[in-house]
Amino acid sequence: MNGSQWTVPTRIEIQDCVCVCVCVCVCVCVFSSNTTRKRDDYLEWPEYFMAVAFLSAQRSKDPSSQVGACIVNPENKIVGIGYNGMPNGCDDDLLPWSRTADDRLDTKYPYVCHAELNAIMNKNSADVKGCTMYVALFPCNECAKLIIQAGLKEVVYLSDKYRDSPEMTASRRLLKMAGIHFRQFQPKRTEIVIDFNSINHPGMLSCASK
């Protein structure tokens, strides 16, 4: 429009205008839906607890196996976290981390503390009776003994890749005899990525999942 003159818009101009309007409407709708309604893709409790176990595993200095465990009480409160590593007060630079050696004393196995043991020992409550443990690997027979003695009621594990080993066979036998339920975690997403920079961008998640 020029003064009192008006020109008929061309077809292209009309299409451009429609596109702009549609884009604006879509953006407004997306923004509104993201800010006025709760998210549908939030982590459910089991996913959250298993993710905590996996995150704690990143603290492990073991070059071949990083395992984490998370203990949760009936109120869905975390009461213990642990990961595999050498005992407190023992210099892990002086102890072996190898999986194989001619002498077993030159491997990590006689020395390392498993994630389950550390999670129980790191408890921030009087005890862990009636609690559930989330752990990356099915517990070995030694950890099963600790789980039983600590009074845990359930074990949720992700991988059972050592299922056929004598240690795991003994572990299942002990847990069944003690009446402790164990089940394999079935993830709904393949990964959860933590992005520290996302906190600076309103509307973006601090973790992305697939």
PDB file of C-alpha atoms in Angstrom:
ATOM      1  CA  MET A   1       0.000   0.000   0.000  1.00  0.00           C
ATOM      2  CA  ASN A   2       1.359   3.416  -0.991  1.00  0.00           C
ATOM      3  CA  GLY A   3      -0.632   6.344   0.438  1.00  0.00           C
ATOM      4  CA  SER A   4      -4.242   5.785  -0.659  1.00  0.00           C
ATOM      5  CA  GLN A   5      -3.174   3.359  -3.369  1.00  0.00           C
ATOM      6  CA  TRP A   6      -3.645  -0.349  -2.885  1.00  0.00           C
ATOM      7  CA  THR A   7      -2.203  -3.078  -5.061  1.00  0.00           C
ATOM      8  CA  VAL A   8      -3.469  -6.631  -5.309  1.00  0.00           C
ATOM      9  CA  PRO A   9      -0.902  -8.971  -3.717  1.00  0.00           C
ATOM     10  CA  THR A  10       0.628 -11.537  -5.988  1.00  0.00           C
ATOM     11  CA  ARG A  11       0.197 -15.279  -5.525  1.00  0.00           C
ATOM     12  CA  ILE A  12       3.754 -15.603  -4.237  1.00  0.00           C
ATOM     13  CA  GLU A  13       3.210 -12.827  -1.699  1.00  0.00           C
ATOM     14  CA  ILE A  14       0.049 -14.541  -0.454  1.00  0.00           C
ATOM     15  CA  GLN A  15       1.883 -17.867  -0.127  1.00  0.00           C
ATOM     16  CA  ASP A  16       4.722 -16.194   1.770  1.00  0.00           C
ATOM     17  CA  CYS A  17       2.243 -14.537   4.103  1.00  0.00           C
ATOM     18  CA  VAL A  18       0.464 -17.826   4.769  1.00  0.00           C
ATOM     19  CA  CYS A  19       3.784 -19.554   5.455  1.00  0.00           C
ATOM     20  CA  VAL A  20       4.795 -16.871   7.943  1.00  0.00           C
ATOM     21  CA  CYS A  21       1.426 -17.078   9.703  1.00  0.00           C
ATOM     22  CA  VAL A  22       1.620 -20.867   9.900  1.00  0.00           C
ATOM     23  CA  CYS A  23       5.165 -20.742  11.266  1.00  0.00           C
ATOM     24  CA  VAL A  24       4.172 -18.197  13.898  1.00  0.00           C
ATOM     25  CA  CYS A  25       1.147 -20.254  14.921  1.00  0.00           C
ATOM     26  CA  VAL A  26       3.204 -23.436  15.147  1.00  0.00           C
ATOM     27  CA  CYS A  27       5.868 -21.733  17.243  1.00  0.00           C
ATOM     28  CA  VAL A  28       3.246 -20.284  19.576  1.00  0.00           C
ATOM     29  CA  CYS A  29       1.531 -23.652  19.951  1.00  0.00           C
ATOM     30  CA  VAL A  30       4.787 -25.484  20.642  1.00  0.00           C
ATOM     31  CA  PHE A  31       5.896 -22.860  23.122  1.00  0.00           C
ATOM     32  CA  SER A  32       2.532 -22.910  24.869  1.00  0.00           C
ATOM     33  CA  SER A  33       2.381 -26.684  25.072  1.00  0.00           C
ATOM     34  CA  ASN A  34       5.891 -26.827  26.491  1.00  0.00           C
ATOM     35  CA  THR A  35       5.285 -24.223  29.171  1.00  0.00           C
ATOM     36  CA  THR A  36       1.678 -24.736  30.251  1.00  0.00           C
ATOM     37  CA  ARG A  37       1.580 -28.527  30.447  1.00  0.00           C
ATOM     38  CA  LYS A  38       3.822 -30.985  32.217  1.00  0.00           C
ATOM     39  CA  ARG A  39       6.366 -32.927  30.189  1.00  0.00           C
ATOM     40  CA  ASP A  40       5.395 -36.397  29.038  1.00  0.00           C
ATOM     41  CA  ASP A  41       8.946 -37.622  28.443  1.00  0.00           C
ATOM     42  CA  TYR A  42      10.272 -37.225  31.977  1.00  0.00           C
ATOM     43  CA  LEU A  43      12.233 -40.077  33.550  1.00  0.00           C
ATOM     44  CA  GLU A  44      10.150 -42.604  35.416  1.00  0.00           C
ATOM     45  CA  TRP A  45      11.436 -43.754  38.808  1.00  0.00           C
ATOM     46  CA  PRO A  46      13.061 -47.012  37.606  1.00  0.00           C
ATOM     47  CA  GLU A  47      14.799 -45.181  34.739  1.00  0.00           C
ATOM     48  CA  TYR A  48      15.993 -42.494  37.118  1.00  0.00           C
ATOM     49  CA  PHE A  49      17.434 -44.937  39.644  1.00  0.00           C
ATOM     50  CA  MET A  50      19.167 -47.049  37.009  1.00  0.00           C
ATOM     51  CA  ALA A  51      20.547 -43.871  35.448  1.00  0.00           C
ATOM     52  CA  VAL A  52      21.939 -42.848  38.850  1.00  0.00           C
ATOM     53  CA  ALA A  53      23.638 -46.241  39.085  1.00  0.00           C
ATOM     54  CA  PHE A  54      25.177 -45.758  35.647  1.00  0.00           C
ATOM     55  CA  LEU A  55      26.248 -42.197  36.437  1.00  0.00           C
ATOM     56  CA  SER A  56      27.939 -43.272  39.674  1.00  0.00           C
ATOM     57  CA  ALA A  57      29.826 -45.912  37.679  1.00  0.00           C
ATOM     58  CA  GLN A  58      31.668 -43.075  35.957  1.00  0.00           C
ATOM     59  CA  ARG A  59      33.521 -42.552  39.242  1.00  0.00           C
ATOM     60  CA  SER A  60      35.133 -45.989  38.951  1.00  0.00           C
ATOM     61  CA  LYS A  61      38.829 -46.097  38.074  1.00  0.00           C
ATOM     62  CA  ASP A  62      38.601 -49.665  36.806  1.00  0.00           C
ATOM     63  CA  PRO A  63      39.823 -49.601  33.185  1.00  0.00           C
ATOM     64  CA  SER A  64      37.782 -52.629  32.115  1.00  0.00           C
ATOM     65  CA  SER A  65      34.567 -52.606  34.161  1.00  0.00           C
ATOM     66  CA  GLN A  66      32.678 -49.609  35.501  1.00  0.00           C
ATOM     67  CA  VAL A  67      29.696 -50.686  37.568  1.00  0.00           C
ATOM     68  CA  GLY A  68      27.393 -48.607  39.751  1.00  0.00           C
ATOM     69  CA  ALA A  69      24.646 -49.416  42.236  1.00  0.00           C
ATOM     70  CA  CYS A  70      21.823 -47.358  43.716  1.00  0.00           C
ATOM     71  CA  ILE A  71      19.749 -48.350  46.767  1.00  0.00           C
ATOM     72  CA  VAL A  72      16.223 -46.967  47.100  1.00  0.00           C
ATOM     73  CA  ASN A  73      13.804 -47.203  50.015  1.00  0.00           C
ATOM     74  CA  PRO A  74      10.032 -47.829  49.699  1.00  0.00           C
ATOM     75  CA  GLU A  75       9.453 -44.055  49.525  1.00  0.00           C
ATOM     76  CA  ASN A  76      11.587 -43.796  46.375  1.00  0.00           C
ATOM     77  CA  LYS A  77      14.366 -42.040  48.255  1.00  0.00           C
ATOM     78  CA  ILE A  78      17.971 -42.899  47.476  1.00  0.00           C
ATOM     79  CA  VAL A  79      19.708 -44.184  50.598  1.00  0.00           C
ATOM     80  CA  GLY A  80      22.952 -45.540  49.144  1.00  0.00           C
ATOM     81  CA  ILE A  81      25.148 -45.227  46.065  1.00  0.00           C
ATOM     82  CA  GLY A  82      28.342 -47.078  45.191  1.00  0.00           C
ATOM     83  CA  TYR A  83      30.691 -48.071  42.397  1.00  0.00           C
ATOM     84  CA  ASN A  84      33.489 -50.607  42.047  1.00  0.00           C
ATOM     85  CA  GLY A  85      36.888 -49.562  43.358  1.00  0.00           C
ATOM     86  CA  MET A  86      39.676 -50.316  45.801  1.00  0.00           C
ATOM     87  CA  PRO A  87      39.063 -50.178  49.579  1.00  0.00           C
ATOM     88  CA  ASN A  88      39.332 -46.892  51.458  1.00  0.00           C
ATOM     89  CA  GLY A  89      42.862 -46.063  52.514  1.00  0.00           C
ATOM     90  CA  CYS A  90      44.430 -48.351  49.913  1.00  0.00           C
ATOM     91  CA  ASP A  91      46.446 -46.632  47.209  1.00  0.00           C
ATOM     92  CA  ASP A  92      44.813 -47.661  43.942  1.00  0.00           C
ATOM     93  CA  ASP A  93      47.985 -46.690  42.096  1.00  0.00           C
ATOM     94  CA  LEU A  94      49.822 -49.502  43.866  1.00  0.00           C
ATOM     95  CA  LEU A  95      47.200 -52.209  43.415  1.00  0.00           C
ATOM     96  CA  PRO A  96      46.692 -54.146  40.155  1.00  0.00           C
ATOM     97  CA  TRP A  97      43.758 -53.465  37.825  1.00  0.00           C
ATOM     98  CA  SER A  98      44.395 -56.348  35.432  1.00  0.00           C
ATOM     99  CA  ARG A  99      41.751 -58.976  34.690  1.00  0.00           C
ATOM    100  CA  THR A 100      44.267 -61.716  33.916  1.00  0.00           C
ATOM    101  CA  ALA A 101      47.759 -62.619  35.119  1.00  0.00           C
ATOM    102  CA  ASP A 102      49.827 -65.720  35.839  1.00  0.00           C
ATOM    103  CA  ASP A 103      49.371 -65.060  39.545  1.00  0.00           C
ATOM    104  CA  ARG A 104      45.838 -64.219  40.700  1.00  0.00           C
ATOM    105  CA  LEU A 105      47.350 -61.827  43.235  1.00  0.00           C
ATOM    106  CA  ASP A 106      48.438 -59.720  40.285  1.00  0.00           C
ATOM    107  CA  THR A 107      44.828 -59.235  39.183  1.00  0.00           C
ATOM    108  CA  LYS A 108      42.241 -56.854  40.607  1.00  0.00           C
ATOM    109  CA  TYR A 109      39.918 -59.557  41.910  1.00  0.00           C
ATOM    110  CA  PRO A 110      41.407 -60.196  45.376  1.00  0.00           C
ATOM    111  CA  TYR A 111      41.337 -56.470  46.140  1.00  0.00           C
ATOM    112  CA  VAL A 112      38.491 -54.612  44.429  1.00  0.00           C
ATOM    113  CA  CYS A 113      35.214 -53.804  46.190  1.00  0.00           C
ATOM    114  CA  HIS A 114      32.111 -54.293  44.078  1.00  0.00           C
ATOM    115  CA  ALA A 115      29.509 -51.573  43.590  1.00  0.00           C
ATOM    116  CA  GLU A 116      26.910 -53.447  45.648  1.00  0.00           C
ATOM    117  CA  LEU A 117      29.213 -53.645  48.669  1.00  0.00           C
ATOM    118  CA  ASN A 118      30.062 -49.948  48.479  1.00  0.00           C
ATOM    119  CA  ALA A 119      26.430 -48.916  48.041  1.00  0.00           C
ATOM    120  CA  ILE A 120      25.467 -50.816  51.187  1.00  0.00           C
ATOM    121  CA  MET A 121      28.423 -49.439  53.151  1.00  0.00           C
ATOM    122  CA  ASN A 122      27.701 -45.902  51.932  1.00  0.00           C
ATOM    123  CA  LYS A 123      24.107 -45.962  53.169  1.00  0.00           C
ATOM    124  CA  ASN A 124      22.832 -42.719  54.676  1.00  0.00           C
ATOM    125  CA  SER A 125      20.118 -44.431  56.717  1.00  0.00           C
ATOM    126  CA  ALA A 126      20.194 -46.688  59.754  1.00  0.00           C
ATOM    127  CA  ASP A 127      19.809 -49.725  57.522  1.00  0.00           C
ATOM    128  CA  VAL A 128      18.642 -50.765  54.063  1.00  0.00           C
ATOM    129  CA  LYS A 129      16.071 -53.350  55.107  1.00  0.00           C
ATOM    130  CA  GLY A 130      13.171 -53.564  52.686  1.00  0.00           C
ATOM    131  CA  CYS A 131      14.995 -51.503  50.062  1.00  0.00           C
ATOM    132  CA  THR A 132      15.560 -52.122  46.365  1.00  0.00           C
ATOM    133  CA  MET A 133      18.957 -52.121  44.690  1.00  0.00           C
ATOM    134  CA  TYR A 134      19.407 -50.967  41.095  1.00  0.00           C
ATOM    135  CA  VAL A 135      22.659 -52.242  39.625  1.00  0.00           C
ATOM    136  CA  ALA A 136      24.178 -52.506  36.153  1.00  0.00           C
ATOM    137  CA  LEU A 137      25.238 -56.165  36.433  1.00  0.00           C
ATOM    138  CA  PHE A 138      23.579 -59.099  38.134  1.00  0.00           C
ATOM    139  CA  PRO A 139      25.311 -59.425  41.525  1.00  0.00           C
ATOM    140  CA  CYS A 140      27.903 -62.123  42.109  1.00  0.00           C
ATOM    141  CA  ASN A 141      27.592 -64.671  44.907  1.00  0.00           C
ATOM    142  CA  GLU A 142      29.654 -62.576  47.328  1.00  0.00           C
ATOM    143  CA  CYS A 143      27.462 -59.530  46.743  1.00  0.00           C
ATOM    144  CA  ALA A 144      24.365 -61.709  47.040  1.00  0.00           C
ATOM    145  CA  LYS A 145      25.491 -62.637  50.558  1.00  0.00           C
ATOM    146  CA  LEU A 146      25.793 -58.958  51.458  1.00  0.00           C
ATOM    147  CA  ILE A 147      22.414 -58.160  49.925  1.00  0.00           C
ATOM    148  CA  ILE A 148      20.788 -60.934  51.943  1.00  0.00           C
ATOM    149  CA  GLN A 149      22.481 -59.970  55.199  1.00  0.00           C
ATOM    150  CA  ALA A 150      21.584 -56.298  54.695  1.00  0.00           C
ATOM    151  CA  GLY A 151      17.903 -57.163  54.369  1.00  0.00           C
ATOM    152  CA  LEU A 152      17.265 -55.842  50.879  1.00  0.00           C
ATOM    153  CA  LYS A 153      14.014 -57.078  49.334  1.00  0.00           C
ATOM    154  CA  GLU A 154      14.657 -56.689  45.612  1.00  0.00           C
ATOM    155  CA  VAL A 155      17.442 -56.425  43.028  1.00  0.00           C
ATOM    156  CA  VAL A 156      16.875 -54.751  39.663  1.00  0.00           C
ATOM    157  CA  TYR A 157      19.712 -55.383  37.231  1.00  0.00           C
ATOM    158  CA  LEU A 158      20.329 -54.442  33.607  1.00  0.00           C
ATOM    159  CA  SER A 159      22.793 -57.050  32.318  1.00  0.00           C
ATOM    160  CA  ASP A 160      23.236 -60.721  33.148  1.00  0.00           C
ATOM    161  CA  LYS A 161      26.118 -61.337  30.752  1.00  0.00           C
ATOM    162  CA  TYR A 162      27.912 -63.638  33.192  1.00  0.00           C
ATOM    163  CA  ARG A 163      24.791 -65.721  33.822  1.00  0.00           C
ATOM    164  CA  ASP A 164      26.419 -69.090  33.139  1.00  0.00           C
ATOM    165  CA  SER A 165      29.327 -68.587  35.534  1.00  0.00           C
ATOM    166  CA  PRO A 166      29.379 -70.556  38.820  1.00  0.00           C
ATOM    167  CA  GLU A 167      29.320 -67.304  40.805  1.00  0.00           C
ATOM    168  CA  MET A 168      26.089 -66.132  39.186  1.00  0.00           C
ATOM    169  CA  THR A 169      24.488 -69.552  39.486  1.00  0.00           C
ATOM    170  CA  ALA A 170      25.283 -69.574  43.201  1.00  0.00           C
ATOM    171  CA  SER A 171      24.031 -66.003  43.504  1.00  0.00           C
ATOM    172  CA  ARG A 172      20.619 -66.827  42.031  1.00  0.00           C
ATOM    173  CA  ARG A 173      20.354 -69.857  44.284  1.00  0.00           C
ATOM    174  CA  LEU A 174      21.094 -67.794  47.394  1.00  0.00           C
ATOM    175  CA  LEU A 175      18.740 -64.958  46.462  1.00  0.00           C
ATOM    176  CA  LYS A 176      15.895 -67.373  45.728  1.00  0.00           C
ATOM    177  CA  MET A 177      16.412 -69.212  49.021  1.00  0.00           C
ATOM    178  CA  ALA A 178      16.396 -65.907  50.909  1.00  0.00           C
ATOM    179  CA  GLY A 179      13.187 -64.813  49.198  1.00  0.00           C
ATOM    180  CA  ILE A 180      14.765 -61.795  47.524  1.00  0.00           C
ATOM    181  CA  HIS A 181      13.068 -60.893  44.262  1.00  0.00           C
ATOM    182  CA  PHE A 182      15.283 -60.080  41.299  1.00  0.00           C
ATOM    183  CA  ARG A 183      14.263 -58.883  37.847  1.00  0.00           C
ATOM    184  CA  GLN A 184      15.889 -57.515  34.735  1.00  0.00           C
ATOM    185  CA  PHE A 185      15.397 -53.844  33.962  1.00  0.00           C
ATOM    186  CA  GLN A 186      13.814 -53.167  30.573  1.00  0.00           C
ATOM    187  CA  PRO A 187      14.859 -49.667  29.432  1.00  0.00           C
ATOM    188  CA  LYS A 188      12.428 -47.586  27.394  1.00  0.00           C
ATOM    189  CA  ARG A 189      15.259 -45.545  25.873  1.00  0.00           C
ATOM    190  CA  THR A 190      18.730 -46.474  24.715  1.00  0.00           C
ATOM    191  CA  GLU A 191      20.600 -43.564  26.254  1.00  0.00           C
ATOM    192  CA  ILE A 192      20.326 -40.462  28.418  1.00  0.00           C
ATOM    193  CA  VAL A 193      22.716 -37.626  27.578  1.00  0.00           C
ATOM    194  CA  ILE A 194      23.456 -34.932  30.147  1.00  0.00           C
ATOM    195  CA  ASP A 195      24.031 -31.514  28.585  1.00  0.00           C
ATOM    196  CA  PHE A 196      25.353 -28.986  31.097  1.00  0.00           C
ATOM    197  CA  ASN A 197      24.856 -26.137  28.617  1.00  0.00           C
ATOM    198  CA  SER A 198      21.113 -26.705  28.261  1.00  0.00           C
ATOM    199  CA  ILE A 199      20.399 -24.953  31.565  1.00  0.00           C
ATOM    200  CA  ASN A 200      21.263 -21.664  29.840  1.00  0.00           C
ATOM    201  CA  HIS A 201      18.568 -22.154  27.201  1.00  0.00           C
ATOM    202  CA  PRO A 202      14.994 -21.788  28.514  1.00  0.00           C
ATOM    203  CA  GLY A 203      12.694 -24.603  27.498  1.00  0.00           C
ATOM    204  CA  MET A 204      15.505 -27.034  26.731  1.00  0.00           C
ATOM    205  CA  LEU A 205      16.053 -30.169  28.757  1.00  0.00           C
ATOM    206  CA  SER A 206      19.212 -30.597  30.775  1.00  0.00           C
ATOM    207  CA  CYS A 207      19.308 -34.183  29.558  1.00  0.00           C
ATOM    208  CA  ALA A 208      18.361 -35.626  26.232  1.00  0.00           C
ATOM    209  CA  SER A 209      17.066 -39.138  25.779  1.00  0.00           C
ATOM    210  CA  LYS A 210      16.585 -41.486  22.857  1.00  0.00           C
TER     211      LYS A 210
END
